[in-house]
Coordinates of C-alpha atoms and ligand atoms in Angstrom, one line a residue:
Chain A
M14 CA 109.4 69.5 72.6
R15 CA 110.4 66.4 70.6
G16 CA 113.7 68.0 69.6
I17 CA 114.5 68.6 73.3
L18 CA 113.7 65.0 74.2
M19 CA 116.0 63.7 71.6
K20 CA 119.0 65.8 72.6
Q21 CA 121.8 63.5 73.8
P22 CA 123.1 64.2 77.4
L23 CA 126.7 65.2 77.6
F24 CA 127.2 64.4 81.3
G25 CA 128.4 60.9 81.6
K26 CA 130.5 61.0 78.4
T27 CA 134.2 60.0 78.8
L28 CA 137.0 62.1 77.4
E29 CA 137.2 59.9 74.3
E30 CA 133.5 60.3 73.7
L31 CA 133.7 64.1 74.2
K32 CA 136.5 64.1 71.6
V33 CA 134.2 62.4 69.1
V34 CA 131.5 65.0 70.0
V35 CA 133.7 68.0 69.4
S36 CA 135.1 66.5 66.2
H37 CA 131.5 66.1 64.9
L38 CA 130.7 69.6 65.8
G39 CA 133.9 70.9 63.9
L40 CA 135.4 72.3 67.1
P41 CA 139.1 72.2 68.0
G42 CA 140.2 69.0 69.7
F43 CA 141.2 70.7 73.0
T44 CA 137.6 71.7 73.6
A45 CA 136.9 68.1 74.7
G46 CA 139.2 68.5 77.7
Q47 CA 137.7 71.9 78.5
I48 CA 134.2 70.4 78.5
A49 CA 135.2 67.5 80.7
G50 CA 136.6 70.1 83.2
W51 CA 133.4 72.0 83.3
L52 CA 131.3 68.8 83.5
Y53 CA 133.2 66.9 86.2
N54 CA 135.5 69.4 87.9
K55 CA 133.6 72.7 88.1
Q56 CA 130.2 70.9 87.9
V57 CA 128.4 73.7 86.0
G58 CA 124.7 73.2 85.3
T59 CA 124.4 74.9 81.8
F60 CA 126.6 75.1 78.7
D61 CA 126.5 79.0 79.0
E62 CA 128.5 78.7 82.2
M63 CA 131.4 77.1 80.3
T64 CA 132.9 80.5 79.8
N65 CA 136.2 79.5 78.2
L66 CA 134.4 77.8 75.3
S67 CA 133.9 79.9 72.2
K68 CA 130.4 81.3 71.6
K69 CA 130.1 79.0 68.6
A70 CA 130.9 76.0 70.8
R71 CA 128.3 76.9 73.4
F72 CA 125.7 77.6 70.7
L73 CA 126.3 74.2 69.1
L74 CA 126.3 72.3 72.4
N75 CA 123.0 74.1 73.4
E76 CA 121.5 73.3 70.0
Q77 CA 122.4 69.6 69.9
F78 CA 122.9 68.3 73.5
S79 CA 121.4 68.4 76.9
M80 CA 123.5 68.7 80.1
G81 CA 122.1 65.4 81.4
V82 CA 122.1 66.2 85.1
S83 CA 119.1 66.0 87.3
Q84 CA 118.2 66.9 90.9
P85 CA 116.8 64.4 93.4
V86 CA 113.0 64.4 93.6
K87 CA 113.0 63.5 97.3
V88 CA 115.3 63.4 100.3
Q89 CA 114.8 61.7 103.6
V90 CA 117.1 62.5 106.5
S91 CA 117.7 60.0 109.3
S92 CA 118.3 61.0 112.9
D93 CA 121.9 59.7 112.5
G94 CA 122.6 62.0 109.6
T95 CA 122.2 59.4 106.9
K96 CA 120.3 60.6 103.9
K97 CA 118.4 58.8 101.2
Y98 CA 118.0 60.6 97.9
L99 CA 115.4 59.5 95.4
F100 CA 116.1 60.3 91.7
G101 CA 113.6 60.1 88.9
T102 CA 114.8 58.3 85.7
E103 CA 114.0 59.0 82.1
S104 CA 111.7 56.0 82.0
G105 CA 109.6 57.5 84.8
K106 CA 110.9 55.1 87.5
F107 CA 112.9 55.8 90.6
I108 CA 116.4 55.0 91.9
E109 CA 117.8 55.4 95.4
T110 CA 121.1 56.9 96.5
A111 CA 122.3 56.8 100.2
M112 CA 124.7 59.3 101.8
I113 CA 126.3 58.0 104.9
P114 CA 128.3 60.5 106.9
E115 CA 131.0 59.2 109.3
E116 CA 133.5 61.0 111.5
E117 CA 136.1 61.4 108.8
R118 CA 134.4 60.5 105.6
I119 CA 131.3 60.7 103.5
T120 CA 130.3 57.6 101.7
V121 CA 127.7 57.6 98.9
C122 CA 126.0 54.3 97.9
V123 CA 124.9 54.5 94.3
S124 CA 122.5 52.5 92.2
S125 CA 123.6 50.9 88.9
Q126 CA 120.2 49.7 87.5
V127 CA 116.6 50.6 87.9
G128 CA 115.2 47.6 89.7
C129 CA 117.1 44.3 89.3
K130 CA 116.8 41.0 87.5
M131 CA 118.5 38.8 90.1
G132 CA 115.6 38.1 92.5
C133 CA 117.6 37.6 95.8
L134 CA 115.1 36.4 98.4
F135 CA 116.1 39.0 101.0
C136 CA 116.0 42.1 98.7
M137 CA 113.4 44.7 98.2
T138 CA 114.9 45.9 94.9
G139 CA 114.6 42.4 93.5
K140 CA 110.8 42.5 94.1
Q141 CA 110.5 45.4 91.6
G142 CA 111.9 43.3 88.8
F143 CA 114.1 44.9 86.2
Q144 CA 113.0 48.3 85.0
G145 CA 116.1 49.4 83.0
Q146 CA 119.8 50.2 82.9
L147 CA 121.2 53.4 84.2
S148 CA 123.6 55.3 81.9
A149 CA 127.1 56.2 83.2
G150 CA 125.7 59.8 83.4
E151 CA 122.8 58.7 85.6
I152 CA 125.2 56.8 87.9
V153 CA 127.7 59.7 88.2
N154 CA 124.8 62.1 88.6
Q155 CA 124.1 60.4 92.0
I156 CA 127.3 61.8 93.4
R157 CA 127.1 65.1 91.5
S158 CA 123.6 66.2 92.3
I159 CA 123.4 65.6 96.0
E160 CA 123.9 68.2 98.6
E161 CA 127.2 66.7 99.7
A162 CA 128.7 66.9 96.2
G163 CA 132.4 67.9 96.4
Q164 CA 132.8 66.5 99.9
I165 CA 132.4 62.8 99.0
S166 CA 135.3 60.6 100.1
N167 CA 134.1 57.1 99.2
V168 CA 131.7 55.6 96.7
V169 CA 130.2 52.2 96.9
Y170 CA 128.2 50.5 94.2
M171 CA 125.8 48.8 96.5
G172 CA 122.5 50.5 95.8
M173 CA 119.8 49.1 93.4
G174 CA 120.8 46.7 90.8
E175 CA 123.7 44.3 90.0
P176 CA 126.6 46.4 88.6
F177 CA 128.0 43.6 86.5
D178 CA 124.7 43.2 84.7
N179 CA 125.3 46.8 83.4
L180 CA 129.0 46.4 83.0
P181 CA 129.7 48.9 80.1
E182 CA 128.0 51.8 81.8
V183 CA 129.5 50.9 85.2
L184 CA 133.0 50.8 83.8
K185 CA 132.4 54.1 82.1
S186 CA 131.2 55.6 85.3
L187 CA 134.3 54.3 87.1
E188 CA 136.5 55.9 84.4
I189 CA 134.8 59.3 84.9
L190 CA 135.1 59.0 88.7
T191 CA 138.8 58.1 88.6
A192 CA 140.3 59.8 85.5
S193 CA 142.4 62.9 86.0
W194 CA 140.0 64.7 83.5
G195 CA 137.1 63.5 85.6
Y196 CA 136.6 63.5 89.4
A197 CA 140.1 62.2 89.9
M198 CA 139.1 60.0 92.8
S199 CA 141.4 57.3 93.9
P200 CA 140.0 53.9 92.8
R201 CA 140.9 52.8 96.4
R202 CA 138.0 54.9 97.6
I203 CA 135.5 53.0 95.4
T204 CA 134.0 49.6 96.0
V205 CA 131.9 47.7 93.5
S206 CA 129.7 45.0 94.9
T207 CA 128.4 42.0 93.0
I208 CA 126.5 38.8 93.7
G209 CA 129.1 37.0 91.6
I210 CA 128.4 37.5 87.9
I211 CA 131.8 35.9 86.9
P212 CA 132.3 37.2 83.4
G213 CA 131.5 40.7 84.4
M214 CA 133.7 40.4 87.5
I215 CA 136.7 39.3 85.4
T216 CA 136.3 42.2 83.0
F217 CA 136.0 44.6 86.0
L218 CA 139.1 43.2 87.7
E219 CA 141.0 43.6 84.4
Q220 CA 139.9 47.1 83.6
S221 CA 139.4 48.8 86.9
E222 CA 141.5 49.2 90.1
A223 CA 138.5 49.7 92.4
H224 CA 137.9 47.4 95.3
L225 CA 135.6 44.4 94.9
A226 CA 132.9 43.2 97.3
V227 CA 131.0 39.9 96.8
S228 CA 127.7 39.1 98.4
L229 CA 128.3 35.7 100.0
H230 CA 125.5 35.2 102.6
T231 CA 126.1 31.5 102.9
P232 CA 129.0 29.2 101.9
F233 CA 126.6 26.2 101.2
D234 CA 125.5 25.6 97.6
E235 CA 122.0 24.4 98.4
E236 CA 121.3 27.1 100.9
R237 CA 122.6 29.9 98.6
K238 CA 120.4 28.6 95.8
M239 CA 117.3 29.4 98.0
L240 CA 118.6 32.8 98.9
M241 CA 120.2 33.8 95.6
P242 CA 119.0 32.3 92.3
V243 CA 122.3 33.3 90.6
Q244 CA 124.0 30.4 92.5
V245 CA 122.6 27.9 90.0
A246 CA 124.6 29.6 87.2
Y247 CA 127.5 31.1 89.1
P248 CA 128.2 29.1 92.2
I249 CA 130.1 30.9 95.0
G250 CA 132.9 28.3 94.9
E251 CA 133.6 29.3 91.3
V252 CA 133.5 33.0 92.2
V253 CA 136.1 32.5 94.9
R254 CA 138.2 30.3 92.7
E255 CA 138.3 33.1 90.1
I256 CA 139.1 35.7 92.8
R257 CA 142.0 33.6 94.0
K258 CA 143.7 34.3 90.6
W259 CA 144.0 38.0 91.5
D260 CA 146.3 39.8 93.9
F261 CA 144.4 41.3 96.8
S262 CA 147.3 41.4 99.2
H263 CA 148.4 44.9 98.4
Q264 CA 146.3 48.0 97.9
R265 CA 143.3 46.5 96.2
R266 CA 140.9 44.8 98.5
V267 CA 138.2 42.1 98.2
S268 CA 135.6 41.8 100.9
F269 CA 132.6 39.4 101.3
E270 CA 129.2 40.8 102.4
Y271 CA 127.4 38.4 104.7
I272 CA 123.8 39.2 105.9
V273 CA 123.3 37.3 109.1
F274 CA 119.8 35.7 109.2
G275 CA 118.4 34.3 112.4
D276 CA 118.6 30.5 112.7
L277 CA 119.8 30.1 109.1
N278 CA 123.4 31.0 108.3
D279 CA 125.1 31.7 111.6
S280 CA 126.0 28.2 112.9
E281 CA 129.3 26.6 113.7
R282 CA 128.9 24.6 110.5
H283 CA 128.8 27.9 108.5
I284 CA 131.9 29.2 110.3
R285 CA 133.9 26.0 109.4
E286 CA 132.8 26.1 105.8
L287 CA 133.5 29.8 105.4
A288 CA 137.0 29.2 106.8
R289 CA 137.5 26.4 104.3
L290 CA 136.1 28.5 101.4
L291 CA 138.2 31.6 102.1
N292 CA 141.3 29.8 103.4
G293 CA 144.5 31.7 102.6
L294 CA 142.7 34.5 100.7
S295 CA 143.5 38.0 101.8
C296 CA 140.1 39.3 102.4
R297 CA 137.6 40.5 105.0
I298 CA 134.0 39.6 105.8
N299 CA 131.5 42.3 106.5
L300 CA 128.6 41.1 108.6
I301 CA 125.3 42.9 108.0
R302 CA 122.3 43.0 110.1
F303 CA 119.1 41.9 108.3
H304 CA 116.3 44.4 108.3
P305 CA 113.2 42.3 107.4
I306 CA 111.4 43.4 104.3
P307 CA 107.6 43.0 103.9
G308 CA 106.5 39.4 103.5
T309 CA 110.0 37.9 104.0
P310 CA 110.3 34.4 105.5
L311 CA 113.7 35.4 106.8
Q312 CA 114.5 36.6 110.3
A313 CA 117.0 39.0 111.7
A314 CA 119.7 37.4 113.9
S315 CA 120.1 38.6 117.5
D316 CA 122.9 40.9 118.4
E317 CA 124.3 38.2 120.5
S318 CA 124.6 35.7 117.7
L319 CA 125.9 38.4 115.4
Y320 CA 128.8 39.2 117.8
R321 CA 129.4 35.5 118.5
F322 CA 129.6 34.8 114.8
K323 CA 132.1 37.6 114.3
E324 CA 134.3 36.4 117.2
R325 CA 134.4 32.9 115.9
L326 CA 135.3 34.0 112.4
N327 CA 138.0 36.2 113.7
E328 CA 139.3 33.2 115.8
K329 CA 139.4 31.2 112.6
G330 CA 141.7 33.9 111.1
I331 CA 139.2 35.6 108.9
L332 CA 139.2 39.4 109.5
T333 CA 135.5 40.0 110.2
T334 CA 133.7 43.2 111.0
I335 CA 130.0 44.1 111.7
R336 CA 128.7 46.9 109.5
A337 CA 127.0 49.6 111.5
S338 CA 123.3 49.9 110.7
R339 CA 122.7 53.4 109.5
G340 CA 119.6 55.3 108.7
Q341 CA 117.2 52.7 110.0
D342 CA 114.5 55.2 110.6
I343 CA 114.4 56.2 106.9
Y344 CA 115.1 53.0 105.0
A345 CA 115.3 49.5 106.5
A346 CA 116.2 48.1 103.1
C347 CA 117.5 49.4 99.8
G348 CA 114.6 49.5 97.3
L349 CA 111.9 50.2 99.9
L350 CA 111.7 53.9 99.2
S351 CA 111.6 53.6 95.4
T352 CA 109.1 50.8 95.6
R353 CA 106.8 52.9 97.7
E354 CA 107.2 55.8 95.2
L355 CA 106.6 53.5 92.3
L356 CA 103.4 52.2 93.9
K357 CA 102.2 55.7 94.7
K358 CA 102.7 56.7 91.1
E359 CA 100.9 53.6 89.8
Q360 CA 97.9 54.3 92.1
Q361 CA 97.7 57.9 90.8
Chain B
M25 CA 132.7 17.8 85.4
Q26 CA 134.5 20.9 84.4
T27 CA 132.7 24.1 85.0
G28 CA 135.3 26.7 84.2
F29 CA 134.0 30.1 83.3
R30 CA 136.9 31.6 81.3
Q31 CA 135.8 32.5 77.8
Q32 CA 138.6 30.4 76.4
S33 CA 136.8 27.3 77.3
L34 CA 134.5 27.5 74.3
W35 CA 134.8 25.1 71.5
P36 CA 133.3 24.8 68.0
V37 CA 130.4 22.7 67.0
K38 CA 128.5 22.5 63.6
I39 CA 124.8 23.5 63.7
S40 CA 122.6 20.8 62.4
S41 CA 119.3 22.7 62.3
V42 CA 117.6 26.0 63.2
E43 CA 113.8 26.0 63.2
E44 CA 111.3 28.7 64.1
I45 CA 108.7 26.9 66.1
S46 CA 106.6 29.9 67.0
P47 CA 106.9 33.6 66.0
G48 CA 110.3 34.7 67.3
A49 CA 111.0 31.4 69.1
F50 CA 113.6 29.1 67.7
L51 CA 115.0 25.6 68.3
L52 CA 118.7 25.2 67.5
S53 CA 120.4 21.8 67.4
F54 CA 123.8 20.3 67.1
P55 CA 125.3 16.8 67.7
R56 CA 125.8 15.8 71.3
N57 CA 129.3 14.5 72.1
F58 CA 129.2 15.1 75.9
S59 CA 126.9 14.1 78.8
F60 CA 125.0 16.5 81.0
S61 CA 122.4 16.6 83.7
A62 CA 118.9 17.8 82.7
G63 CA 118.5 21.4 83.8
Q64 CA 122.0 22.4 83.0
V65 CA 123.0 25.3 80.7
L66 CA 125.6 26.0 78.0
K67 CA 127.4 29.2 77.3
I68 CA 127.0 29.9 73.6
A69 CA 128.6 32.5 71.2
L70 CA 129.0 32.8 67.5
G71 CA 132.7 33.7 67.7
E72 CA 135.4 32.3 69.9
K73 CA 136.2 35.7 71.4
E74 CA 132.7 37.0 71.8
V75 CA 131.0 37.3 75.2
P76 CA 128.8 34.2 75.3
R77 CA 125.2 34.0 76.6
M78 CA 123.7 31.2 78.6
Y79 CA 121.0 28.8 77.3
S80 CA 119.3 25.9 79.1
I81 CA 119.7 22.6 77.3
C82 CA 116.2 21.7 76.1
S83 CA 116.8 18.2 74.8
G84 CA 116.9 15.1 76.9
E85 CA 120.0 13.5 78.5
N86 CA 120.0 10.7 76.0
D87 CA 119.0 12.5 72.8
P88 CA 121.6 12.3 70.1
E89 CA 121.4 16.1 69.6
I90 CA 121.7 19.0 72.0
T91 CA 118.9 21.5 71.4
I92 CA 118.3 24.9 72.8
L93 CA 115.1 27.0 72.7
F94 CA 115.5 30.7 72.4
N95 CA 113.6 33.9 71.9
V96 CA 114.8 36.5 69.6
K97 CA 115.5 39.8 71.4
P98 CA 115.3 42.3 68.5
E99 CA 118.0 44.6 70.0
G100 CA 120.0 41.8 71.4
S101 CA 123.5 41.0 70.2
L102 CA 123.3 37.2 69.9
T103 CA 119.8 36.0 69.3
P104 CA 119.0 37.9 66.1
Q105 CA 122.2 36.4 64.6
L106 CA 121.5 32.9 66.0
S107 CA 118.1 32.9 64.3
H108 CA 119.7 33.4 60.9
C109 CA 122.2 30.5 61.3
K110 CA 122.1 27.7 58.8
P111 CA 122.9 24.0 59.1
G112 CA 126.7 23.7 58.8
D113 CA 127.4 27.1 60.5
T114 CA 129.8 27.0 63.4
L115 CA 128.7 27.8 67.0
F116 CA 131.0 28.0 70.0
I117 CA 129.8 26.3 73.2
S118 CA 131.1 25.7 76.7
L119 CA 130.8 22.4 78.7
P120 CA 127.5 22.1 80.4
L121 CA 127.3 23.9 83.7
G122 CA 124.9 25.0 86.4
S123 CA 123.0 23.1 89.2
F124 CA 119.3 23.8 88.4
T125 CA 119.0 20.1 88.1
G126 CA 116.0 17.9 89.0
D127 CA 115.6 14.5 90.6
D128 CA 113.0 11.8 90.6
Q129 CA 111.1 13.2 93.6
P130 CA 107.6 14.8 93.2
A131 CA 107.9 18.5 92.2
W132 CA 106.0 21.3 90.6
L133 CA 107.8 22.8 87.7
I134 CA 106.7 26.4 87.0
A135 CA 107.9 28.3 83.9
T136 CA 107.1 31.2 81.7
G137 CA 108.1 31.5 78.0
T138 CA 111.4 29.8 77.1
G139 CA 111.9 29.1 80.8
L140 CA 110.2 25.8 79.9
A141 CA 113.5 24.5 78.4
P142 CA 115.1 23.0 81.5
F143 CA 111.8 21.3 82.5
Y144 CA 111.3 19.9 79.0
S145 CA 114.8 18.4 79.3
M146 CA 114.1 16.9 82.7
L147 CA 110.8 15.4 81.5
R148 CA 112.4 14.0 78.3
S149 CA 115.2 12.5 80.4
G150 CA 112.6 10.5 82.3
L151 CA 112.0 12.6 85.4
V152 CA 108.2 12.4 84.9
N153 CA 106.9 10.7 88.1
G154 CA 105.1 13.1 90.5
K155 CA 105.9 16.1 88.3
Q156 CA 103.3 18.8 87.6
L157 CA 104.2 21.4 84.9
I158 CA 102.7 24.9 84.9
H159 CA 103.6 26.9 81.8
G160 CA 102.6 30.5 81.4
V161 CA 102.7 32.4 78.1
R162 CA 101.2 35.4 76.4
Y163 CA 99.9 33.8 73.3
L164 CA 98.5 30.4 72.6
N165 CA 101.1 29.6 70.0
Q166 CA 103.8 29.8 72.6
F167 CA 103.0 26.5 74.3
Y168 CA 106.1 24.9 72.9
F169 CA 106.1 21.0 72.8
E170 CA 102.4 21.1 73.7
Y171 CA 101.6 17.8 72.1
E172 CA 104.4 15.9 73.7
L173 CA 103.9 17.4 77.1
T174 CA 100.2 16.5 77.1
R175 CA 101.2 13.0 76.2
M176 CA 103.8 12.8 78.9
L177 CA 101.9 14.5 81.7
G178 CA 98.2 14.5 80.9
Q179 CA 96.2 16.5 83.5
R180 CA 99.5 17.4 85.2
Y181 CA 100.3 19.8 82.4
I182 CA 98.7 23.1 83.1
K183 CA 98.7 25.8 80.5
C184 CA 98.2 29.5 81.4
C185 CA 97.7 32.1 78.7
S186 CA 97.4 35.8 79.7
A187 CA 96.5 37.4 76.3
E188 CA 94.3 34.8 74.5
H189 CA 91.5 32.5 75.5
H190 CA 91.0 28.8 74.8
D191 CA 88.8 26.1 76.5
K192 CA 91.6 24.0 77.8
V193 CA 93.8 26.8 78.9
F194 CA 93.7 28.7 82.1
A195 CA 93.0 32.4 81.3
G196 CA 95.5 34.4 83.2
R197 CA 99.1 34.4 84.4
V198 CA 100.8 31.7 86.3
T199 CA 100.4 33.7 89.5
D200 CA 96.6 34.0 88.9
Y201 CA 96.4 30.2 88.5
L202 CA 98.3 29.5 91.7
R203 CA 96.3 32.1 93.6
Q204 CA 93.0 30.4 92.8
L205 CA 94.1 27.0 94.0
V206 CA 92.6 26.0 97.4
E207 CA 95.7 24.2 98.6
L208 CA 99.3 23.8 97.5
P209 CA 101.3 20.7 98.4
S210 CA 103.8 21.7 101.0
G211 CA 106.2 18.7 101.2
I212 CA 107.5 18.9 97.6
K213 CA 110.0 21.0 95.8
Y214 CA 109.0 23.9 93.5
Y215 CA 111.2 24.7 90.6
L216 CA 110.8 28.1 89.0
C217 CA 112.3 29.2 85.7
G218 CA 112.0 32.4 83.6
N219 CA 112.4 36.1 84.0
G220 CA 113.3 37.7 87.4
L221 CA 109.9 39.3 88.0
M222 CA 108.0 36.1 87.4
V223 CA 110.3 34.2 89.7
V224 CA 110.0 36.8 92.5
E225 CA 106.2 37.0 92.2
V226 CA 105.7 33.3 92.2
R227 CA 108.1 32.7 95.0
D228 CA 106.4 35.4 97.1
L229 CA 103.0 33.8 96.4
L230 CA 104.2 30.3 97.3
I231 CA 105.8 31.6 100.5
E232 CA 102.6 33.5 101.4
R233 CA 100.6 30.3 100.8
G234 CA 102.8 28.4 103.3
V235 CA 105.5 26.7 101.1
P236 CA 108.8 26.8 103.0
F237 CA 111.3 29.0 101.1
N238 CA 113.9 26.2 101.2
N239 CA 111.6 24.1 99.0
I240 CA 111.7 26.7 96.2
I241 CA 114.6 26.6 93.7
S242 CA 114.8 29.2 91.0
E243 CA 116.6 29.9 87.8
I244 CA 116.4 33.4 86.4
Y245 CA 117.1 34.2 82.8
F246 CA 118.9 37.5 83.4
Ligands
FAD13 C1 121.1 30.8 83.4 C2 120.5 31.4 82.2 C3 119.9 30.5 81.3 C4 119.2 31.1 80.2 N1 118.6 30.3 79.3 C5 117.9 30.8 78.2 C6 117.1 29.9 77.4 O1 117.1 28.7 77.5 N2 116.5 30.5 76.3 C7 116.5 31.9 76.1 O2 115.9 32.4 75.2 N3 117.2 32.7 76.9 C8 118.0 32.2 78.0 N4 118.7 33.0 78.8 C9 118.9 34.4 78.4 C10 120.1 34.5 77.4 O3 121.3 34.2 78.0 C11 120.3 35.9 76.8 O4 120.3 36.8 77.8 C12 119.1 36.3 75.8 O5 119.0 35.3 74.8 C13 119.5 37.6 75.1 O6 120.7 37.5 74.4 P1 121.1 38.6 73.3 O7 122.5 38.5 73.1 O8 120.2 38.4 72.1 O9 120.6 39.9 73.9 P2 121.5 41.0 74.7 O10 122.4 41.7 73.8 O11 122.1 40.3 75.9 O12 120.4 42.0 75.2 C14 119.5 41.7 76.2 C15 118.4 42.7 76.2 O13 118.9 44.0 76.3 C16 118.3 44.8 75.2 N5 119.4 45.6 74.6 C17 120.7 45.2 74.3 N6 121.4 46.2 73.8 C18 120.6 47.2 73.8 C19 120.7 48.6 73.3 N7 121.9 49.0 72.8 N8 119.7 49.4 73.5 C20 118.5 48.9 74.0 N9 118.3 47.7 74.4 C21 119.3 46.9 74.3 C22 117.8 43.8 74.2 O14 116.6 44.2 73.6 C23 117.5 42.6 75.0 O15 116.2 42.6 75.5 C24 119.3 32.5 79.9 C25 120.0 33.3 80.8 C26 120.6 32.7 81.9 C27 121.4 33.6 82.9
SF4_14 S1 120.6 42.0 96.4 FE1 121.5 43.1 94.6 S2 121.6 41.6 93.0 FE2 120.2 40.8 94.6 S3 118.1 41.4 93.9 FE3 118.9 43.0 95.3 S4 119.8 44.5 94.0 FE4 119.6 42.7 92.8

């Protein structure tokens, strides 16, 4: 049993890492590309299915590695077709993956960490605290092991965790998703969302072509500090200043996520300050309805104020859309399902 | 004040002392040649090109040296090396940044572990009036600056220890201490500093007990 536990997973390794593996095993160099094909293209579940590998290669892989893929432990299906998958992690905790079907596309929202350190006031995941990092394999497994695998058109890193607090594994997962030897997805179909961890954001912008989304939620320093503790270290003004150094006027996009809270961040003052903050930047604001989490002091805004806020921002020249609320009957907030599952396990 | 985040904005300073003040907790100092506001942080690295980490300035605004208080993370990339630094070694630092700064209004300062650092800086800088400090630790020897804090705050310095007992120390976590209080002042600010889970738990508890969320300011050591 101990030997099995100590086997390293192969799923989640980049081509470079697979080359190191095959070299250590004394296998021909081209085996690395073959393995990558089986792992990410043909999506097999065992080494024995990798039929173009030599018997020796399959034997050595079986002996020294695990596949590293895992199936969801629970699935919830919403009346609108949205699904929430719950995956177990090696540490005995849970992560959530959402699948959102739309007319012409299927978007999967992946988690990048187990829990989160950032403590945003409006977030259920934050209440779990930080439980651990996900490996690149565990991130990519969320699009590999759901029922819709193979039909996914878009991936958003907006599930549990702050992607730039797990930068090396997130970058590796992006490489696997976009490389020709991997899933060969266009980076333009992938969006990574951050609360604004500036050093990680800079490295991401340098090393990946994927879209960037930034959680803004209010343009005012003092107000953002109450909502998002990260503001004291990485103020949104500095985040936007850094973003301005990059070109988002062509294929790559930057968007700002803005949860609209009732009587808090939807005033005319906020509109003016947002217009000032984002002035001249080629970007979009996505307004999000707030679904109150247990014990929150924050309220949801009315539909009326949401639409008015959107209109006013558009009038100010900031392209603004309202994100459709999906799957409300199965999860009001990301982190709710895994928290429940965690509590259930603790009680047992 | 410049608050640029690019990694190039680090410059060298010579370490004047590194002292282990409790098992695994160190104070590191170097001469101060800039001004800062108590509660601010510095980015610190051992090489100019290395990814820096953030540390709260622990010394007072007028102290001749800048001091940081850090815990060694055994698997960490910076803190084990920092703990082995010697006087005269070079450190790369940024300008002070961050806005977790205090003022002279009454406030409760709530910290766990090395989250004490910004509060110690505020208190040493003279922001003592109307301040109450609640410090939570696992072991009794983690009450850093205990003597000086008792002298500065007297009864307004509350020590909570979760794993060891002592007469003058509340037995339990910071959240246990807050929960057993009959009333919490509502018109003041609450500053929280430490790891994410502590901040979230204390914040939830304060809100549950009627403290408006916009009176709670947090810094998380992520
Ligand atoms: C605003 C702010 C202020 C801060 N102020 C302070 C302060 O005053 N004092 C203080 O002590 N800290 C402070 N911190 C935290 C500090 O910045 C560092 O994160 C901390 O000191 C750890 O740095 P490190 O390089 O040693 O560890 P890192 O390399 O960053 O590792 C962090 C953690 O991950 C684990 N880890 C890393 N690599 C691996 C691996 N390969 N396998 C398994 N585990 C691994 C380590 O065990 C460690 O627990 C602050 C953080 C912020 C954001
Ligand atoms: S919103 Fe994102 S960064 Fe903030 S606590 Fe939740 S998961 Fe973490």
